[in-house]
XYZ file of C-alpha atoms in Angstrom:
179
model
C -28.499 -10.543 -14.172
C -25.717 -9.720 -12.182
C -22.691 -7.232 -13.056
C -20.425 -9.541 -11.391
C -21.084 -12.425 -13.536
C -20.611 -9.866 -16.437
C -17.097 -8.869 -15.298
C -16.185 -12.594 -14.820
C -17.392 -13.193 -18.621
C -15.155 -10.324 -19.487
C -12.066 -11.559 -17.423
C -12.587 -15.022 -19.029
C -12.801 -13.468 -22.562
C -9.349 -11.459 -21.596
C -7.897 -14.875 -20.337
C -9.053 -16.711 -23.265
C -7.394 -14.203 -25.630
C -4.105 -14.171 -23.372
C -4.251 -17.896 -23.482
C -4.367 -17.683 -27.487
C -1.572 -15.382 -27.614
C 0.669 -17.948 -25.287
C -0.443 -20.793 -27.238
C 1.075 -18.932 -30.686
C 4.201 -18.219 -29.024
C 4.386 -22.071 -27.734
C 3.707 -23.217 -31.331
C 6.664 -20.663 -32.453
C 8.786 -22.735 -29.740
C 7.659 -26.018 -30.638
C 8.685 -25.386 -34.404
C 12.136 -24.662 -33.124
C 11.272 -20.770 -33.827
C 12.081 -18.503 -31.355
C 9.066 -17.020 -29.426
C 8.545 -13.380 -27.731
C 9.948 -14.753 -24.509
C 9.355 -11.254 -22.752
C 5.612 -11.787 -23.727
C 5.539 -15.278 -22.613
C 6.620 -13.912 -19.051
C 4.142 -11.361 -18.815
C 1.564 -13.774 -19.445
C 2.665 -15.815 -17.175
C 2.898 -12.899 -14.814
C -0.693 -12.111 -15.322
C -1.746 -15.478 -14.568
C 0.303 -15.730 -11.797
C -1.370 -12.605 -10.509
C -4.779 -11.594 -11.593
C -6.905 -14.930 -11.087
C -6.000 -15.118 -7.661
C -6.297 -11.597 -6.643
C -9.215 -10.371 -8.296
C -11.244 -13.250 -10.388
C -11.182 -16.383 -8.174
C -12.385 -14.348 -5.006
C -15.326 -13.043 -6.877
C -16.237 -16.887 -8.163
C -15.564 -18.243 -4.666
C -17.908 -15.622 -2.904
C -20.549 -16.388 -5.489
C -20.021 -20.364 -4.802
C -20.470 -19.440 -1.271
C -23.717 -17.853 -1.558
C -25.065 -20.364 -3.749
C -24.016 -23.016 -1.054
C -26.187 -20.798 1.362
C -29.186 -20.361 -0.903
C -29.108 -23.824 -2.886
C -26.442 -26.298 -1.438
C -27.578 -29.139 -3.634
C -27.501 -27.239 -7.003
C -23.846 -25.822 -5.581
C -22.677 -29.343 -5.207
C -23.518 -29.991 -8.718
C -21.072 -27.075 -9.713
C -17.947 -28.828 -8.718
C -15.336 -27.721 -6.480
C -14.196 -25.051 -8.228
C -11.576 -23.926 -5.175
C -9.742 -27.295 -5.846
C -9.975 -26.601 -9.650
C -8.190 -23.064 -8.973
C -5.561 -24.947 -6.834
C -5.031 -27.543 -9.688
C -4.364 -24.605 -12.057
C -2.161 -22.801 -9.855
C -0.214 -25.978 -9.485
C 0.055 -26.213 -13.237
C 0.921 -22.805 -13.611
C 3.764 -22.966 -11.178
C 5.332 -25.987 -12.897
C 5.074 -23.941 -16.215
C 6.243 -20.942 -14.745
C 9.445 -22.443 -13.273
C 9.963 -23.898 -16.570
C 9.843 -20.223 -18.023
C 12.309 -18.927 -15.875
C 14.566 -21.907 -16.642
C 14.522 -20.956 -20.313
C 15.031 -17.274 -19.767
C 18.061 -17.939 -17.381
C 19.197 -20.181 -20.689
C 19.318 -23.519 -18.194
C 18.902 -26.795 -20.144
C 15.177 -27.914 -20.576
C 13.649 -30.355 -23.188
C 11.969 -28.538 -25.973
C 9.148 -30.993 -25.787
C 8.907 -31.179 -21.849
C 8.671 -27.284 -22.015
C 5.933 -27.599 -24.775
C 4.169 -30.068 -22.819
C 4.111 -27.934 -19.433
C 2.729 -25.035 -21.396
C 0.162 -27.172 -23.387
C -1.253 -28.758 -20.271
C -1.740 -25.360 -18.305
C -3.417 -23.675 -21.550
C -5.607 -27.031 -21.646
C -6.673 -26.953 -18.182
C -7.450 -23.122 -17.946
C -9.506 -23.119 -21.078
C -11.432 -26.286 -19.843
C -12.056 -24.563 -16.519
C -13.477 -21.446 -17.772
C -15.900 -23.327 -20.492
C -17.154 -25.129 -17.399
C -17.428 -22.106 -15.454
C -19.570 -20.415 -18.488
C -21.663 -23.103 -19.076
C -22.419 -24.694 -15.560
C -21.224 -22.425 -12.671
C -22.491 -19.187 -14.172
C -25.831 -20.172 -15.267
C -26.219 -22.136 -11.947
C -25.428 -18.984 -10.175
C -27.631 -16.656 -12.378
C -30.702 -19.046 -11.926
C -30.476 -19.567 -7.932
C -29.208 -16.329 -6.408
C -31.391 -13.580 -5.528
C -30.988 -10.071 -6.168
C -30.356 -9.392 -2.551
C -27.501 -12.242 -3.026
C -25.964 -10.400 -6.125
C -26.007 -6.962 -4.488
C -23.951 -8.293 -1.159
C -21.580 -9.869 -3.764
C -21.177 -6.762 -5.833
C -20.595 -4.641 -2.574
C -17.728 -7.171 -1.728
C -15.805 -7.401 -4.856
C -16.453 -3.693 -6.173
C -12.579 -3.061 -5.597
C -11.581 -5.993 -7.400
C -10.727 -5.323 -11.121
C -8.715 -6.540 -13.835
C -5.462 -4.709 -14.021
C -5.808 -4.712 -17.788
C -9.000 -2.662 -17.414
C -7.326 0.046 -15.276
C -4.451 2.552 -15.699
C -2.094 1.045 -13.290
C -2.738 -2.377 -14.489
C -2.044 -1.190 -18.045
C 1.106 0.180 -16.823
C 2.413 -3.282 -15.165
C 0.946 -5.156 -18.281
C 1.417 -2.627 -20.946
C 2.729 -5.128 -23.674
C -0.344 -7.578 -22.959
C -2.857 -4.546 -22.868
C -1.269 -3.399 -26.483
C -1.307 -7.284 -27.612
C -5.020 -7.260 -26.641
C -5.931 -3.993 -28.647
C -4.293 -5.038 -31.510
């Protein structure tokens, strides 16, 4: 078993919990109550930063190794990079809406909620696919040598919520996940 897959799994759990917190806040907004906008902004900042800098590079390297080791099997996993780009587009639309709300610009409540829920659903479905298809496939087909090489390349990539500097940047999120 690979330590990198364990890290990815833990990152998925963290992101899933953050999506749950975001969903709670969006539910408040949808009901006409006041959500914690700063918490929403921090969650958006996290998703704008962490997946592209430390999470997706791990997955992309594993997929690259899988293409080298078992190309026909790698094809069955799907195009994770395209999925990552799709999620980034949806997140960008939602992030733009969050900025508009924070700047007190007029945005229809249902449009904001729709953008948020689309991002949450897409991200959640993507992680489920990775957990149920991509990760087991990689675990089955990559060799110990492949995993050693992957681990050497991704050793510096860590979730900021799991190190001191990151907890400072995302302090509210770290506190929320602990509680």
